[in-house]
Short mmCIF file of C-alpha atoms and ligand atoms in Angstrom, two decimals:
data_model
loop_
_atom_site.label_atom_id
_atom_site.label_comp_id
_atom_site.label_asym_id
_atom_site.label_seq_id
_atom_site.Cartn_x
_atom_site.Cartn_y
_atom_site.Cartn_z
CA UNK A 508 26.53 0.23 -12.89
CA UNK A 509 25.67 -2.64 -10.53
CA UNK A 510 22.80 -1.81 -8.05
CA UNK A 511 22.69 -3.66 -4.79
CA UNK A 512 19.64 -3.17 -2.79
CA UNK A 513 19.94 -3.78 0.86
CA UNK A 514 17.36 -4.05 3.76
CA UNK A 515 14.65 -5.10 2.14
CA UNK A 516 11.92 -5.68 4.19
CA UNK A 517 10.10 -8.50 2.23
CA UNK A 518 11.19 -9.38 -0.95
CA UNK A 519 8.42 -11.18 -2.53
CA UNK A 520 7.38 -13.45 -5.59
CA UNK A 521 10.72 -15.32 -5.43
CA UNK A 522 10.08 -18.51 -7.94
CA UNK A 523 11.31 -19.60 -11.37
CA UNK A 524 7.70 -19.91 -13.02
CA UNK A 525 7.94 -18.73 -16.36
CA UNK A 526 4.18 -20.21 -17.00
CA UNK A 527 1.03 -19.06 -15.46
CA UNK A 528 -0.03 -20.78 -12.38
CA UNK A 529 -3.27 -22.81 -10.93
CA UNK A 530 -5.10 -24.06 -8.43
CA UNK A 531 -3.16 -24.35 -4.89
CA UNK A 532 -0.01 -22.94 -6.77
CA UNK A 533 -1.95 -19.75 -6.68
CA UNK A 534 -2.47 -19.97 -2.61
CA UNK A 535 1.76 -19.18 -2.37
CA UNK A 536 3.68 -16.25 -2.67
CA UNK A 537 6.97 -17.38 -1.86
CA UNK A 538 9.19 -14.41 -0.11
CA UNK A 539 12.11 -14.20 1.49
CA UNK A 540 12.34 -11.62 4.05
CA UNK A 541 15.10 -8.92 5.33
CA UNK A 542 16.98 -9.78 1.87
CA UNK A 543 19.10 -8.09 -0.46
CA UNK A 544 18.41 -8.14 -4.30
CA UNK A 545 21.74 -7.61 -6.95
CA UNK A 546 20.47 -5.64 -10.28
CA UNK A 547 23.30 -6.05 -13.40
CA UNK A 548 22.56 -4.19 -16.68
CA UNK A 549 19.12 -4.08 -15.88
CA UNK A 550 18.73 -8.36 -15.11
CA UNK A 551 18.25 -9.94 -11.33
CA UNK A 552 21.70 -11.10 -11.09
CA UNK A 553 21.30 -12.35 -7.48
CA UNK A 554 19.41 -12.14 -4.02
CA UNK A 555 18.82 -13.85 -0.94
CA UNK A 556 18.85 -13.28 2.78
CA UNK A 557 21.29 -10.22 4.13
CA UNK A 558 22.71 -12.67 6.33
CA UNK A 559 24.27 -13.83 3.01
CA UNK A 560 24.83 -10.47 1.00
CA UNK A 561 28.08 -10.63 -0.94
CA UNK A 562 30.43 -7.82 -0.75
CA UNK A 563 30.61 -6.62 -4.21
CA UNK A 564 31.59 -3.14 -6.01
CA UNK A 565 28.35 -1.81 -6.71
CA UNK A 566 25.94 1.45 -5.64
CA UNK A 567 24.57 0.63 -2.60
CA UNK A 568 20.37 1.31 -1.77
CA UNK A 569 19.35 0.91 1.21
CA UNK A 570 15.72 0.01 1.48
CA UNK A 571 15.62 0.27 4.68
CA UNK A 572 12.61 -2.52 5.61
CA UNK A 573 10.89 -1.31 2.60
CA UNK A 574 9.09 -4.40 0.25
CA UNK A 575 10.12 -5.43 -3.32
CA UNK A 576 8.51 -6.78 -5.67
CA UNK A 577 8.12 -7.80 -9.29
CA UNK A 578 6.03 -4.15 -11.31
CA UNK A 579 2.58 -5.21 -12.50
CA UNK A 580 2.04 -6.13 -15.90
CA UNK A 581 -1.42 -4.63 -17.18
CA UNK A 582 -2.31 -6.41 -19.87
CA UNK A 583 -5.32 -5.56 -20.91
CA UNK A 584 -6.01 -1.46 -21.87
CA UNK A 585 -7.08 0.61 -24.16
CA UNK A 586 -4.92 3.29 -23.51
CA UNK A 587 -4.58 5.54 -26.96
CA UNK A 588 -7.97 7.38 -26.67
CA UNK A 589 -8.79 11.49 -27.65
CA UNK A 590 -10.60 12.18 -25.20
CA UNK A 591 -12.86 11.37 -21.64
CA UNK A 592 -16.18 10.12 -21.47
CA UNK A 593 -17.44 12.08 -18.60
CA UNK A 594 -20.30 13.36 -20.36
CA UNK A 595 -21.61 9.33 -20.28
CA UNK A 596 -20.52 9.17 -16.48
CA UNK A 597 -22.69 11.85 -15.70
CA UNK A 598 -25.60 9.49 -17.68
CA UNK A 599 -24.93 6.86 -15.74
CA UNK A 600 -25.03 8.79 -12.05
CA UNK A 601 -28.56 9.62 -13.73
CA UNK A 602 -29.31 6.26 -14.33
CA UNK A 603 -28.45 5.11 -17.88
CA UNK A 604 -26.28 1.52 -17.92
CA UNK A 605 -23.70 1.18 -19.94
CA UNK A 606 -25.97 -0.64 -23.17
CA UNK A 607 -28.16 2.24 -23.24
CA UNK A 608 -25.46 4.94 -23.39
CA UNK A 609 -23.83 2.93 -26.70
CA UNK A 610 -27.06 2.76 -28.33
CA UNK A 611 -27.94 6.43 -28.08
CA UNK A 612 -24.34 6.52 -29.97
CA UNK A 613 -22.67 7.02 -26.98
CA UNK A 614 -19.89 4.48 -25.99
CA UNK A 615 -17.20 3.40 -28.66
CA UNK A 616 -18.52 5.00 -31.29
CA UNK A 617 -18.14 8.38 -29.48
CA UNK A 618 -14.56 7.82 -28.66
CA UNK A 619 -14.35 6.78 -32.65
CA UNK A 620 -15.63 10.10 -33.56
CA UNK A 621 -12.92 11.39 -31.18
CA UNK A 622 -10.22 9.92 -33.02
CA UNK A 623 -10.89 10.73 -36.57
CA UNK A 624 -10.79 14.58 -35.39
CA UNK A 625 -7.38 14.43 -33.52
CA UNK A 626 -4.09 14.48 -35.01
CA UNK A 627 -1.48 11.92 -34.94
CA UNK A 628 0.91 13.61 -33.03
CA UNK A 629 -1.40 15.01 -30.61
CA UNK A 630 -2.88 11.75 -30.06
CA UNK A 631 0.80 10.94 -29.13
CA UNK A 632 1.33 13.49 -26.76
CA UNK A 633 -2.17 12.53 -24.88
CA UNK A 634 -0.81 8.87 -24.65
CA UNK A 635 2.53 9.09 -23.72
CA UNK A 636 1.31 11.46 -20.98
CA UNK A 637 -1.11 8.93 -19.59
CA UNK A 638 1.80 5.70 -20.01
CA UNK A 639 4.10 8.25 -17.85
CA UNK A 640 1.15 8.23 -14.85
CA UNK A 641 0.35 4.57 -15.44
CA UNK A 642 4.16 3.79 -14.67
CA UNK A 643 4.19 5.75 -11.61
CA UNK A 644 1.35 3.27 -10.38
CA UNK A 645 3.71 0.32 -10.96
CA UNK A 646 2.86 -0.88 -14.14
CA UNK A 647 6.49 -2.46 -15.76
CA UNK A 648 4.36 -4.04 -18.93
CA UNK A 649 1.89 -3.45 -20.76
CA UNK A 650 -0.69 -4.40 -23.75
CA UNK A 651 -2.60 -1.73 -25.50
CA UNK A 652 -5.39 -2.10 -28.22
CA UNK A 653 -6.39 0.06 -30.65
CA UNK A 654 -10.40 -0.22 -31.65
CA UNK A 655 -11.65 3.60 -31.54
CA UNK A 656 -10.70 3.90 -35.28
CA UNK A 657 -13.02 1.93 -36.59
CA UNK A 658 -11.71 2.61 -40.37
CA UNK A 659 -7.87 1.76 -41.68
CA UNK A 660 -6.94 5.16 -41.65
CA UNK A 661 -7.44 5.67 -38.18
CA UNK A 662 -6.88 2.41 -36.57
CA UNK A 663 -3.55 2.96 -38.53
CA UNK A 664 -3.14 6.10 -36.58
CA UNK A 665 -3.78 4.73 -33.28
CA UNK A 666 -1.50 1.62 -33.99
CA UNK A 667 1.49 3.92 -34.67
CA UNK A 668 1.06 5.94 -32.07
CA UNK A 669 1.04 2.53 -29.94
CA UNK A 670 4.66 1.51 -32.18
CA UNK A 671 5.91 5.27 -31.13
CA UNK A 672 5.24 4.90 -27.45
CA UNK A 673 7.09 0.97 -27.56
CA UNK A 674 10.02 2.48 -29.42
CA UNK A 675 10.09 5.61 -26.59
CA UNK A 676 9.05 3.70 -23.33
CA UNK A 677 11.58 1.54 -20.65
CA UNK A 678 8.73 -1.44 -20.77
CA UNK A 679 7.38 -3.62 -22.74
CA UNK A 680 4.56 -2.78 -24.73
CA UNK A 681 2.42 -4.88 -26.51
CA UNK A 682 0.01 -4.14 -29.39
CA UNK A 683 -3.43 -5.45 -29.83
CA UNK A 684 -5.38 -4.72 -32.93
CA UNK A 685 -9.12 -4.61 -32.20
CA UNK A 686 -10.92 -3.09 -34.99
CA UNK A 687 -13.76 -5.38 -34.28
CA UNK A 688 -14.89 -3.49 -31.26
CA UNK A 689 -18.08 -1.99 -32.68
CA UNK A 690 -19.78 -1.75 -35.83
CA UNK A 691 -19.41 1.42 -37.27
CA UNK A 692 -22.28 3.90 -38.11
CA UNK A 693 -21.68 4.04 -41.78
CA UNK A 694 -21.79 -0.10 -41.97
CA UNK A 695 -24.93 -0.24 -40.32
CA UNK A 696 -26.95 -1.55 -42.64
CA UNK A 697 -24.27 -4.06 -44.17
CA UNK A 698 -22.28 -4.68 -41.45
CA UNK A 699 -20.34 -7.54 -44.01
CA UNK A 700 -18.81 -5.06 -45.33
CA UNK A 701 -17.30 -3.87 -42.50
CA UNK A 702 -15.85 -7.58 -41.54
CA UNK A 703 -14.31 -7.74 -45.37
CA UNK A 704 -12.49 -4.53 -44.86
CA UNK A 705 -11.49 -5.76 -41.54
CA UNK A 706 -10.31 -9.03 -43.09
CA UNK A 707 -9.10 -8.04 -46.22
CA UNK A 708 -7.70 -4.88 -45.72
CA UNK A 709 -6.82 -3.99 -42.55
CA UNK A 710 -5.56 -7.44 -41.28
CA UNK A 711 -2.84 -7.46 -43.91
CA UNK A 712 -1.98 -3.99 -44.35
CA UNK A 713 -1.52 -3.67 -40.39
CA UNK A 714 0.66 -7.44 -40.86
CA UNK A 715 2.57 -6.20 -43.55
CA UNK A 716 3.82 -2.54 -41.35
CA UNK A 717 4.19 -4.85 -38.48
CA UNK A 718 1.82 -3.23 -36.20
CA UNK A 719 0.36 -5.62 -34.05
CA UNK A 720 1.62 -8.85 -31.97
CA UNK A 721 -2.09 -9.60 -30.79
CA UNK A 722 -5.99 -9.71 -32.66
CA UNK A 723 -8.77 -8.77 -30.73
CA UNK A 724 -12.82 -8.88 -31.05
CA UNK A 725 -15.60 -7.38 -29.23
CA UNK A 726 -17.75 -10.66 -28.94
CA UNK A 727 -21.07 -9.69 -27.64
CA UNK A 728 -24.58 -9.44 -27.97
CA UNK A 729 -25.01 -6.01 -30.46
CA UNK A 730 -21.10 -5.99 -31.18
CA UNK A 731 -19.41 -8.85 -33.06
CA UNK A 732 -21.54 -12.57 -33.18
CA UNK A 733 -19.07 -15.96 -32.49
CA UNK A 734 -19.54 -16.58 -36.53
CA UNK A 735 -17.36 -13.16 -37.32
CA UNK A 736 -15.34 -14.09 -34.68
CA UNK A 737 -14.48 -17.34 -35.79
CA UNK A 738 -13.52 -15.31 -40.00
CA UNK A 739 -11.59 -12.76 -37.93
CA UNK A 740 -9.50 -14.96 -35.70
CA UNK A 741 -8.90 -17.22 -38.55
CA UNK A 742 -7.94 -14.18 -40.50
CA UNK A 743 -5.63 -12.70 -38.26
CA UNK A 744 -3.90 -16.00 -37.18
CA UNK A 745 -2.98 -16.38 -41.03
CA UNK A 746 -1.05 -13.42 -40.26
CA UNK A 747 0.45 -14.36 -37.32
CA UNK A 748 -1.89 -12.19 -34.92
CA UNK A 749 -2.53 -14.57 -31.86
CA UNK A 750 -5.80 -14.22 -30.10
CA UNK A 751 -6.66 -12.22 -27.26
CA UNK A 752 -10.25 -11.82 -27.09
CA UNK A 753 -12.75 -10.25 -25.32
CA UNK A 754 -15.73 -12.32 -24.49
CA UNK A 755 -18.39 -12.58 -21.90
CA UNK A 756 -18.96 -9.17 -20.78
CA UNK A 757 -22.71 -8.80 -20.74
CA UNK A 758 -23.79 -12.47 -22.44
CA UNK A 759 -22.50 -15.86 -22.55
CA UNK A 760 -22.57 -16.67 -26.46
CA UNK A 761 -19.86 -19.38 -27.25
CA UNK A 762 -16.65 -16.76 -27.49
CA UNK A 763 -14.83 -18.67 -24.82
CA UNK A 764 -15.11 -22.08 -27.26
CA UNK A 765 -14.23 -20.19 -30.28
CA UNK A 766 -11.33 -18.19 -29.11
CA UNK A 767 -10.17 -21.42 -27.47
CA UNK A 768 -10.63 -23.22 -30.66
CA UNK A 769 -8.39 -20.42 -31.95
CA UNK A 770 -5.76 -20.85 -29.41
CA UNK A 771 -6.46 -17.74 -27.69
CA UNK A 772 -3.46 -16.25 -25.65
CA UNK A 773 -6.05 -14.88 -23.45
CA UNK A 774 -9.96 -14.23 -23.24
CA UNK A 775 -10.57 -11.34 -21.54
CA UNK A 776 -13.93 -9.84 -19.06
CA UNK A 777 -15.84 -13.08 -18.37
CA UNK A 778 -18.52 -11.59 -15.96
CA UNK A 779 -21.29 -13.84 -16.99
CA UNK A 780 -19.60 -17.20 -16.69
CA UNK A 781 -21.45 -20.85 -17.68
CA UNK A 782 -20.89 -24.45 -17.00
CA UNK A 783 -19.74 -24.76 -20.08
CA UNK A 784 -17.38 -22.15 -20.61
CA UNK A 785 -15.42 -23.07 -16.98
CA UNK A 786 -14.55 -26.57 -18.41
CA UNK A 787 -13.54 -25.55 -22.09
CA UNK A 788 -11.16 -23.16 -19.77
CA UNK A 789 -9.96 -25.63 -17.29
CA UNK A 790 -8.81 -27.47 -20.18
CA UNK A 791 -6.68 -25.04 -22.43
CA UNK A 792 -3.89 -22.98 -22.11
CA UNK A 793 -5.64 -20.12 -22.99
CA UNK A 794 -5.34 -17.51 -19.66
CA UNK A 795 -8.64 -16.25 -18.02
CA UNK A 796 -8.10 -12.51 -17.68
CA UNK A 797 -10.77 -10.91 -15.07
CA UNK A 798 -11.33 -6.90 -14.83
CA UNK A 799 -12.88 -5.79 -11.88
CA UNK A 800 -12.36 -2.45 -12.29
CA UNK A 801 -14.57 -2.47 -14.90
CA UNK A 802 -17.39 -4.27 -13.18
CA UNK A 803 -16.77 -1.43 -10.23
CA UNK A 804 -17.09 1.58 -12.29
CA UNK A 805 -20.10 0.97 -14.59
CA UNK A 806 -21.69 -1.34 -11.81
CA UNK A 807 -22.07 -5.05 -13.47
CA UNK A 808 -21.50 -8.37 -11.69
CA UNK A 809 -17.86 -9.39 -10.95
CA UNK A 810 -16.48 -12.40 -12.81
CA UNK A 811 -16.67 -15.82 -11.12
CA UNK A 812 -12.48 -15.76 -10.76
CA UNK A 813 -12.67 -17.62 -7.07
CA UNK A 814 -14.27 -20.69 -8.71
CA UNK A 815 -12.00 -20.36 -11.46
CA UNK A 816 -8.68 -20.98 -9.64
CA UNK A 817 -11.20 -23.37 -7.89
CA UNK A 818 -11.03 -24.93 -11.32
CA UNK A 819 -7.54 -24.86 -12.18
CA UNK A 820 -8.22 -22.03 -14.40
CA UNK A 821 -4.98 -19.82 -15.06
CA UNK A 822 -6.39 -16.21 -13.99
CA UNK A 823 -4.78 -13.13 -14.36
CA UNK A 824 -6.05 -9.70 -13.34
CA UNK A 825 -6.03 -6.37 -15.55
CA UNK A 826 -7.22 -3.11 -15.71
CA UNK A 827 -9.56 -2.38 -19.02
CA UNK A 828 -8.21 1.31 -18.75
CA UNK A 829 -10.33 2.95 -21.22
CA UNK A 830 -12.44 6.20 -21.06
CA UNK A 831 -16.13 4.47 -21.04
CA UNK A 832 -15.95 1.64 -18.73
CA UNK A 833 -12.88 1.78 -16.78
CA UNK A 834 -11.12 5.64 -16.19
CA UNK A 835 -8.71 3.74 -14.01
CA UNK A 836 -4.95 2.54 -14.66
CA UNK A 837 -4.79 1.78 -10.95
CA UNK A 838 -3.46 -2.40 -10.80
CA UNK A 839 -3.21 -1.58 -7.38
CA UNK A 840 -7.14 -0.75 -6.76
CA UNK A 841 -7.77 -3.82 -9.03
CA UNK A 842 -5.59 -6.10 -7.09
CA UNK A 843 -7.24 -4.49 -4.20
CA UNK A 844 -10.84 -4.95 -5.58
CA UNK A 845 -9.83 -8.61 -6.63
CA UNK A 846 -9.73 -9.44 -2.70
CA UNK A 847 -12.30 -7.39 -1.61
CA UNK A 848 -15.68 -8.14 -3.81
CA UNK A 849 -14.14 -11.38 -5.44
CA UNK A 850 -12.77 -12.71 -2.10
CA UNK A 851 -9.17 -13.54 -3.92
CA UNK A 852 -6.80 -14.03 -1.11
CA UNK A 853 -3.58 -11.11 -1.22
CA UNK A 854 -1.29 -14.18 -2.46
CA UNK A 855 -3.81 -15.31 -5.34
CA UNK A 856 -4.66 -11.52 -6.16
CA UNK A 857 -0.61 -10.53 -6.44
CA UNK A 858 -0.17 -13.88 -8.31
CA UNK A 859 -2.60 -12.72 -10.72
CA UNK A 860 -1.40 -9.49 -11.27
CA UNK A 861 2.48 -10.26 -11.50
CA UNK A 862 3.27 -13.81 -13.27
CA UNK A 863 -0.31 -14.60 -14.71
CA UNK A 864 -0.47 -11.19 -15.84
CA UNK A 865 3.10 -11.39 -17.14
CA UNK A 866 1.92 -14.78 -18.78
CA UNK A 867 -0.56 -13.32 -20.77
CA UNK A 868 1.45 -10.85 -22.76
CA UNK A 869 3.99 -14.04 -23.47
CA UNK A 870 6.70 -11.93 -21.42
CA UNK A 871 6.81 -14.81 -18.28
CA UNK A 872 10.21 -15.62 -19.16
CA UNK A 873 11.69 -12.37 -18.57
CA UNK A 874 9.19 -10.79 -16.18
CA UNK A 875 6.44 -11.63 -13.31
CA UNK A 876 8.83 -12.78 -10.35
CA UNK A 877 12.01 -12.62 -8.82
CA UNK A 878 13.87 -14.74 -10.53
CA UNK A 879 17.78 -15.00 -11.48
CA UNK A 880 17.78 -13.43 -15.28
CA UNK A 881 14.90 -12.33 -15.46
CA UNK A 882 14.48 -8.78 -15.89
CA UNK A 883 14.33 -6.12 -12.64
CA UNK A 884 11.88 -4.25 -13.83
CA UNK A 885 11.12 -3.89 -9.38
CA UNK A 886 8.90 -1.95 -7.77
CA UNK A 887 9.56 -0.55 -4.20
CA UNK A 888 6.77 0.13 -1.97
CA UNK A 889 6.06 3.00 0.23
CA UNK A 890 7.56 2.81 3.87
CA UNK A 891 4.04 2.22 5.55
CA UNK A 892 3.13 -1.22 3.82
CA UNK A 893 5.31 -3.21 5.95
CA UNK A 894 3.46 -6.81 4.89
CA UNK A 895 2.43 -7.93 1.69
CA UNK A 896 -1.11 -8.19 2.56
CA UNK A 897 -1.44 -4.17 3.24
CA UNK A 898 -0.96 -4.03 -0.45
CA UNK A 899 -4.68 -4.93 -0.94
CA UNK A 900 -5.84 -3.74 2.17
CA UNK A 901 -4.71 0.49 1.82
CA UNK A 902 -6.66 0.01 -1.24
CA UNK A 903 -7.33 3.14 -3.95
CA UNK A 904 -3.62 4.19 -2.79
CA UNK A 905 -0.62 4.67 -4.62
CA UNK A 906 1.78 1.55 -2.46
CA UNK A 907 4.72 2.35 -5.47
CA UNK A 908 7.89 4.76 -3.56
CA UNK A 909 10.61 3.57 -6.33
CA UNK A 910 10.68 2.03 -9.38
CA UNK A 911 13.81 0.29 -10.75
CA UNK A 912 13.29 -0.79 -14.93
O1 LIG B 2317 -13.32 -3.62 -22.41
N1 LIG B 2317 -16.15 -4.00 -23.80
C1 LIG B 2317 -15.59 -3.50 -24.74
N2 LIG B 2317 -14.61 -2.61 -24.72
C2 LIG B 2317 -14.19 -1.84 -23.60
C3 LIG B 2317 -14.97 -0.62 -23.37
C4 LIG B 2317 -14.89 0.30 -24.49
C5 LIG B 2317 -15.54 1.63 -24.27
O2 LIG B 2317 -16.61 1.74 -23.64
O3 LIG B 2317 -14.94 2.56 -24.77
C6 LIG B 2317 -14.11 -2.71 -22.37
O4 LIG B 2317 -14.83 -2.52 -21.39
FE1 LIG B 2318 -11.41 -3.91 -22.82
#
């Protein structure tokens, strides 16, 4: 049945973007307050000021002063895991980083281990338990990656429990296959052959089943150099996997370019930022996705995102949720955290998290803002955030009373 909504306080992200945006773009969010919002077989059929609220057959909601707003699109997790990492936590209270914990064999090869042991269906259960929390945070899309595999058996298991939670979840979800995230132990010594059954095995077999939209890579120093990159990418795009990379976590080492070069959708962490790798940004189309909720939890320096709006960079803010360096599914806290110790203003940190975010899992056309046709997949916020800037500033909360898919 039609929904009208009624009352609402500020309705906010009203524009027709369907493309990321930049620069000053990013300073607006365009809202329209004391509105009403019109929601017809689950599209934004129509909205405006209440002054101007039609009189139409439909159930009524009143808001009453409450905000709306477009969900947040996470796109960037690692959702499908076995089990926590708070063993590694407790290292790092006790001083370990992050590096040190994944060379004692800690780290992704730990959660690997993980998922060899656990069942298919159980790993099922586990995830669609977690996607039911994420979406009471807000969360209305969402990518997930596999990568704790690490052979083809088991990154096939964790990329069909990603197909099983798409086909049994409201929202979108979008697969990324990463199964260059870390070497595994057994490839050690010839890690080549680990990149040929990657390439030549696991690319097409994981084509052919249709189990991914997206390719991923670990590029970093001790993970996956930019030569493997550039075979992988080049492999995957033959099969129609675009791009979404993660580069720049601990070391500048020429991802950025080659993921560029590959028309990346997205590269993803970019803590450690050079000259070089602003400019090849400022001029693609490839979306700068920043985690600071990563940087938070295991303590390393936030990425440069002011100075990349500041360079007409398209940003767009995620979580990482994954049990080593980010326990936290929270867009909120990282829209929150965006503001607070990367000094995003609330409009460029909500921008960042809604369209841009929508923008880099290729749904902007049908989510991000409140737009006529696009989807109203809505969020409704909690009666004490009565402007959008509280959304930042209550930050670690839960702002999300309602959600509306
Ligand atoms: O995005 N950096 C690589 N991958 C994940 C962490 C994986 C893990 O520690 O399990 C990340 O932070
Ligand atoms: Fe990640």
């Amino acid at each position: 049945m039609t929904k009208l909504i009624k009352n609402i306080g500020q309705l906010l992200q009203v524009r027709d973007n369907t493309t990321a945006l930049r620069g000053e773009e990013m300073h607006k969010l365009p809202l329209i307050e004391n509105a009403y919002l019109v929601i017809d077989k689950g599209v934004i059929a129509d909205f405006g000021p209440m002054s101007e609220m039609p009189s139409i057959e439909a159930e009524i909601i009143d808001a009453g002063g409450r905000i709306v707003m477009p969900s947040w699109t996470d796109s960037h997790t690692h959702l499908v895991f076995s089990a926590s990492r708070a063993g590694e936590f407790v290292d790092k209270i006790n001083g370990l980083t992050y590096e040190q914990i994944a060379k004692r064999g800690g780290g992704i090869l730990n959660s690997a281990k993980k998922i060899a042991e656990i069942s298919e269906d159980k790993l099922y259960e586990k995830s669609a338990e977690l996607l039911k929390e994420v979406m009471q945070y807000g969360t209305g899309a969402i990518e997930i990656k596999s990568g704790y595999g690490l052979s083809l058996e088991a990154e096939l298991k964790m990329l069909r429990v990603i197909k099983r939670l798409k086909q049994n979840f409201p929202i979108p979800v979008k697969t990324t296959f990463l199964g260059a995230h870390a070497v595994p132990e057994k490839y050690k010594n010839d890690r080549k052959l680990y990149i040929d059954l990657i390439i030549n095995k696991m690319i097409p077999v994981i084509a052919h089943e249709n189990l991914a939209d997206y390719i991923d890579i670990f590029c970093e120093k001790g993970y996956f150099t930019t030569e493997e990159t550039d075979q992988i990418l080049q492999a995957g795009t033959r099969y129609g996997l675009k791009p979404k990379v993660h580069v720049n976590q601990f070391n500048s080492i020429g991802g950025v370019q080659m993921a560029v070069k590959h028309h990346a959708v997205s590269v993803d962490h970019l803590e450690v930022m050079t000259e070089a790798d602003f400019d090849i940004l400022t001029n693609s189309n490839t979306i700068a996705t920043v985690l600071p909720a990563c940087s938070f939890f295991i303590d390393i320096p936030y990425a440069p995102v002011k100075q990349m709006i500041d360079q007409n960079i398209a940003v767009a803010l995620a979580t990482d949720f994954n049990p080593g360096s980010t326990p936290s599914f929270n867009m909120n806290f990282v829209v929150s955290l965006a503001c607070i110790k990367q000094k995003l203003t609330p409009e460029q940190a909500i921008n960042a998290a809604t369209l841009n975010a929508a923008a880099a899992l290729e749904l902007a056309d049908e989510a991000g803002s409140i737009s006529k046709g696009k989807k109203a997949r809505l969020i409704m916020l909690k009666n004490f955030i009565k402007d959008y800037k509280e959304i930042p500033y209550y930050f670690a909360t839960n702002p999300v009373d309602e959600y509306f898919l």
